[in-house]
Coordinates of C-alpha atoms in Angstrom, one line a residue:
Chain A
X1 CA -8.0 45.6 -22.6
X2 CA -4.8 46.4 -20.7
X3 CA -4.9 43.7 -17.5
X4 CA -1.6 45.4 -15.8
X5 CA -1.2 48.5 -15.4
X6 CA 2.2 49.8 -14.8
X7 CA 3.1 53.1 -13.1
X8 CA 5.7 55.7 -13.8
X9 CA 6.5 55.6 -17.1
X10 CA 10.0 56.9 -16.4
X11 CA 11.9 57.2 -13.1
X12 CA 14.9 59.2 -12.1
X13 CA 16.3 58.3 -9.1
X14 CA 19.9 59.0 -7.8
X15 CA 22.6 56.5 -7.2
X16 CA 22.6 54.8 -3.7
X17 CA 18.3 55.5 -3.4
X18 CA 15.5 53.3 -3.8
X19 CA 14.1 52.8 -6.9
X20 CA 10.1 51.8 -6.4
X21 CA 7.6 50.7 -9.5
X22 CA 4.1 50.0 -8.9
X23 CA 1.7 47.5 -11.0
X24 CA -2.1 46.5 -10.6
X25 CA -3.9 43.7 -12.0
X26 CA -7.5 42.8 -12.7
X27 CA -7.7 39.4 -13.3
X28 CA -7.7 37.4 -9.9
X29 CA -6.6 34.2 -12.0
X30 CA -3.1 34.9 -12.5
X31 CA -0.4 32.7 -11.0
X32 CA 2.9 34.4 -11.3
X33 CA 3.5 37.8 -11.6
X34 CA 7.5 37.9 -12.6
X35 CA 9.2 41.5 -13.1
X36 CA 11.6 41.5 -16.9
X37 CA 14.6 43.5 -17.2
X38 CA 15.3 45.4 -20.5
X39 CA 18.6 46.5 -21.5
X40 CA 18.8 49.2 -24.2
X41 CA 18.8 46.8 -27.8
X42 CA 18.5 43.7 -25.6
X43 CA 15.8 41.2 -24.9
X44 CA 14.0 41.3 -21.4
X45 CA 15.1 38.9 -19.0
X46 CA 13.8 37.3 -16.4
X47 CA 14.4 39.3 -12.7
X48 CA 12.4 38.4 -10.1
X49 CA 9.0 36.7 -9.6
X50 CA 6.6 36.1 -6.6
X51 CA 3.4 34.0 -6.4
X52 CA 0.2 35.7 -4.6
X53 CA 0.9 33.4 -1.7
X54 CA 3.8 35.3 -0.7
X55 CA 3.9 38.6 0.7
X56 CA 7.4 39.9 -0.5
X57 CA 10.1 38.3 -2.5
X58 CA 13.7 39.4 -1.7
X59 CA 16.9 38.6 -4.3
X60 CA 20.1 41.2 -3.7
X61 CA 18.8 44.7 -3.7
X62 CA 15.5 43.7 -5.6
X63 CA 12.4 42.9 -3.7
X64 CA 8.6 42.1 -5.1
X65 CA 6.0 43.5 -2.4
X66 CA 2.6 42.3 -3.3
X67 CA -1.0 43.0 -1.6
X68 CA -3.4 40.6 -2.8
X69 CA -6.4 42.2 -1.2
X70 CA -5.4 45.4 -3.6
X71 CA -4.5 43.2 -6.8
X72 CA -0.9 45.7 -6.5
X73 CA 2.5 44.6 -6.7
X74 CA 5.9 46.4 -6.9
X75 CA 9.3 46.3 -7.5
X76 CA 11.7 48.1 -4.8
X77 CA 15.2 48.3 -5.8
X78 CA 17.1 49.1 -3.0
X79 CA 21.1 51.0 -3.3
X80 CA 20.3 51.6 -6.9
X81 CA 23.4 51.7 -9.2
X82 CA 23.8 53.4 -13.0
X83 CA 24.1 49.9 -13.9
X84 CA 20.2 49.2 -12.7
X85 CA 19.4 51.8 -15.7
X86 CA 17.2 49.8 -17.8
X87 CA 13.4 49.3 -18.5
X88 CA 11.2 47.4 -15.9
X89 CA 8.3 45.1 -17.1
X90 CA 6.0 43.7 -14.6
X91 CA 4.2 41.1 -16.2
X92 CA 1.3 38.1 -15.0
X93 CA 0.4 35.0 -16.0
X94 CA -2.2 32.1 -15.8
X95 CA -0.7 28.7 -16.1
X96 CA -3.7 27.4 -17.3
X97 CA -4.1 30.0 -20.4
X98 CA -0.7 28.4 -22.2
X99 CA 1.8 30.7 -20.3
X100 CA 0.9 33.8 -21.8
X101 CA 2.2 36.6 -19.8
X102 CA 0.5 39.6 -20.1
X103 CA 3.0 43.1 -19.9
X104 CA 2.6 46.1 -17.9
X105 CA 3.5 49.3 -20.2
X106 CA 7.0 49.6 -18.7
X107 CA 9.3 51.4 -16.6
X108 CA 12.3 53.6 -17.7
X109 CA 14.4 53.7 -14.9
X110 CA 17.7 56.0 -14.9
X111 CA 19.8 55.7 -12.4
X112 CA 22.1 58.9 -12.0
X113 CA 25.6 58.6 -10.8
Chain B
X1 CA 24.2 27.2 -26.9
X2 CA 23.3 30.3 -28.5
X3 CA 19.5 30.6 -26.7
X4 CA 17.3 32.2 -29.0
X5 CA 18.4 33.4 -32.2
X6 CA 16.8 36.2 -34.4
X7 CA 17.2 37.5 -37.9
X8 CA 17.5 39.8 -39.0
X9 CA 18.6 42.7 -36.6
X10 CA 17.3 45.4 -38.6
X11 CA 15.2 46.0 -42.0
X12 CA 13.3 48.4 -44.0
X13 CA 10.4 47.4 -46.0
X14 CA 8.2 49.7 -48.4
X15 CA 4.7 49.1 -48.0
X16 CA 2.7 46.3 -49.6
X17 CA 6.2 44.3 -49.1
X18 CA 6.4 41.0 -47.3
X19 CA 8.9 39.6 -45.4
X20 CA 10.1 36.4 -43.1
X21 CA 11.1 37.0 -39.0
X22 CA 13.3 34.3 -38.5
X23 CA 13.6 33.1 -34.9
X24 CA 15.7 29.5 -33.8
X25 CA 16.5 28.2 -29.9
X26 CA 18.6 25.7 -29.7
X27 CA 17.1 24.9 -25.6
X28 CA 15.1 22.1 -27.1
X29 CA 11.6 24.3 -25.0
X30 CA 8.5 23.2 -26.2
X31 CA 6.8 26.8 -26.2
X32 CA 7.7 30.1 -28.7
X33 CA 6.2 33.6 -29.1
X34 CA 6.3 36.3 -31.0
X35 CA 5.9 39.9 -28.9
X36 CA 6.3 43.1 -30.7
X37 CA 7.3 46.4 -28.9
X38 CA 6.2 50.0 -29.4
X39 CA 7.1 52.8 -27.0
X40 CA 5.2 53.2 -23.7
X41 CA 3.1 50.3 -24.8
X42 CA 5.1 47.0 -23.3
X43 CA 5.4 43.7 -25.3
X44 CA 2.1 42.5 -27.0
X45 CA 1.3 39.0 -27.9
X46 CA 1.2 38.2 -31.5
X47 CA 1.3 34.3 -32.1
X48 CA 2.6 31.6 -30.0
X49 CA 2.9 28.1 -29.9
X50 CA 3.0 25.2 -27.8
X51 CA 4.5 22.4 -30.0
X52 CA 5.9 21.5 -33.3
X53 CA 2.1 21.8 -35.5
X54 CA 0.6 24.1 -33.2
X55 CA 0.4 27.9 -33.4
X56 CA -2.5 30.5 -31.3
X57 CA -3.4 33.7 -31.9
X58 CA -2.3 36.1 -29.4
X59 CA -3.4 39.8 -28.5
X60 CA -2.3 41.6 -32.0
X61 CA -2.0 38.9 -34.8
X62 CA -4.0 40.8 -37.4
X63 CA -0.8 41.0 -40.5
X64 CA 0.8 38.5 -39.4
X65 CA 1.4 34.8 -39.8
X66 CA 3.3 31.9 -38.4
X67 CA 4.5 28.8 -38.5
X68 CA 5.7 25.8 -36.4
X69 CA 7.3 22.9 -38.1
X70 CA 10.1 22.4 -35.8
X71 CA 10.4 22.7 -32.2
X72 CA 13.5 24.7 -32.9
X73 CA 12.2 27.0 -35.6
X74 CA 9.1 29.9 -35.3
X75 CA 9.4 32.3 -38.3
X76 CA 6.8 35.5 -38.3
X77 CA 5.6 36.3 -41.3
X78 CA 4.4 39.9 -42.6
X79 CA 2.3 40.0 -45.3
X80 CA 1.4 43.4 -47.1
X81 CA 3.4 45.5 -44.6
X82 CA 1.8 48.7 -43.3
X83 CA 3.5 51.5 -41.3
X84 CA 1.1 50.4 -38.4
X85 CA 3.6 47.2 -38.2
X86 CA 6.9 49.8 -37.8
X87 CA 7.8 47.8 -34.1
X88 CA 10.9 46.2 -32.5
X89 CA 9.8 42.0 -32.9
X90 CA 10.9 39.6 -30.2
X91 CA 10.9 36.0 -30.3
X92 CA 10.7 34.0 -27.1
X93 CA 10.1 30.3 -25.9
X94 CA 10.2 28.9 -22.8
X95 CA 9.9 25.6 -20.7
X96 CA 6.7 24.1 -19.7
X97 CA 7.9 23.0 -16.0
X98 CA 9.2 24.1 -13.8
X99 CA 9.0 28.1 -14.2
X100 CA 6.4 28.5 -17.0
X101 CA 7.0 32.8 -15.8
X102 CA 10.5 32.1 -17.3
X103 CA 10.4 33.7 -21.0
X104 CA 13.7 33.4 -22.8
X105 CA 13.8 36.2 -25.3
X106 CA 16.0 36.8 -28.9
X107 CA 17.9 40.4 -29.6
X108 CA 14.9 41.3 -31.4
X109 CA 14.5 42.4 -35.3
X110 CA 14.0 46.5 -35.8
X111 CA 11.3 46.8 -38.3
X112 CA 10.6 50.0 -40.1
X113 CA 7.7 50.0 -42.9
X114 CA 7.7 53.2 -45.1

């Protein structure tokens, strides 16, 4: 049962525009809901992460917009660079289950100069 | 410190072949987990743990086992490899407080069963 789903698959956006990736959710429990950054041969990494209290998140050029009421949340990249080329993994978690996140499918984002 | 540590980076196993995923951090965090990877399919859950002696099962831990005798060490273990287990392995751990969100992940271990 996937409990985020992650939309596009791949994005291709040129440099200097906004990059935009969408997630929904099912499970109303969920604390956090932090965004990973993936590097080609790397490990994600922690980017950004908002709570469902907030509205929007801003840090630099990246910014979490979430709509409770929808169970959506997304990840606007604004001035995107070929160094933002990576794959984006919005993820949510509920403190109480242990810190498990559970992992949208992923994002390829290429960013072309 | 080196963060988490995996080994090794790449291996090929034939099938029916075992094999250890070693995994250390040195960030003295009380919580570990195994993900693996596929393409288009995110990071699945396999085992994870909350404290030296205490291992879970997570969304995919049929084949696998684990481990935690240390709070430093999580090894993955494959047992009868099958082609279905071909997958990039990531270890993580993390802190309890404050940002429980905040995974710390290894280089991961290319798998490839033939």
């Amino acid at each position: 049962q996937q409990q985020v789903k992650q939309s596009p698959q791949s994005l291709i956006v040129q440099k200097g525009g906004i990059s935009i990736i969408n997630c929904a959710y099912e499970n109303t429990a969920f604390d956090y809901f932090p965004w990973y950054q993936q590097f080609p041969g790397k490990g994600p990494a922690l980017l950004i992460a908002i709570r469902p209290d907030v509205s929007e998140k801003k840090e630099g050029r990246f910014t979490i917009s979430f709509n409770k009421s929808a169970k959506q949340f997304s990840l606007h990249i604004m001035d995107s660079q070929p160094g933002d080329s990576a794959t984006y993994f919005c993820a949510a978690i509920e403190e109480t289950s242990g810190s498990r996140l559970t992992f949208g499918e992923g994002t390829q984002l290429t960013v072309n100069p | 410190n080196a963060g988490v540590t995996q080994t090794p980076k790449f291996r090929i196993l034939k099938i029916g072949q075992s094999m250890t995923l070693q995994c250390t951090q040195d960030m003295n965090h009380n919580y570990m987990y195994w993900y693996r990877q596929d393409p288009g399919m995110g990071l699945k859950l396999i085992y994870y743990s909350v404290g030296a002696g205490i291992t879970d099962k997570g969304e995919v831990p049929n084949g696998y086992n684990v481990s935690r005798s240390t709070t430093e060490d999580f090894p993955l273990r494959l047992e009868l490899a099958a082609p279905s287990q071909t997958s990039v392995y990531f270890c993580a751990s993390s802190y309890v407080e404050p940002a429980v969100y905040e995974q710390y992940f290894g280089p991961g271990t290319r798998l490839t069963v033939t």
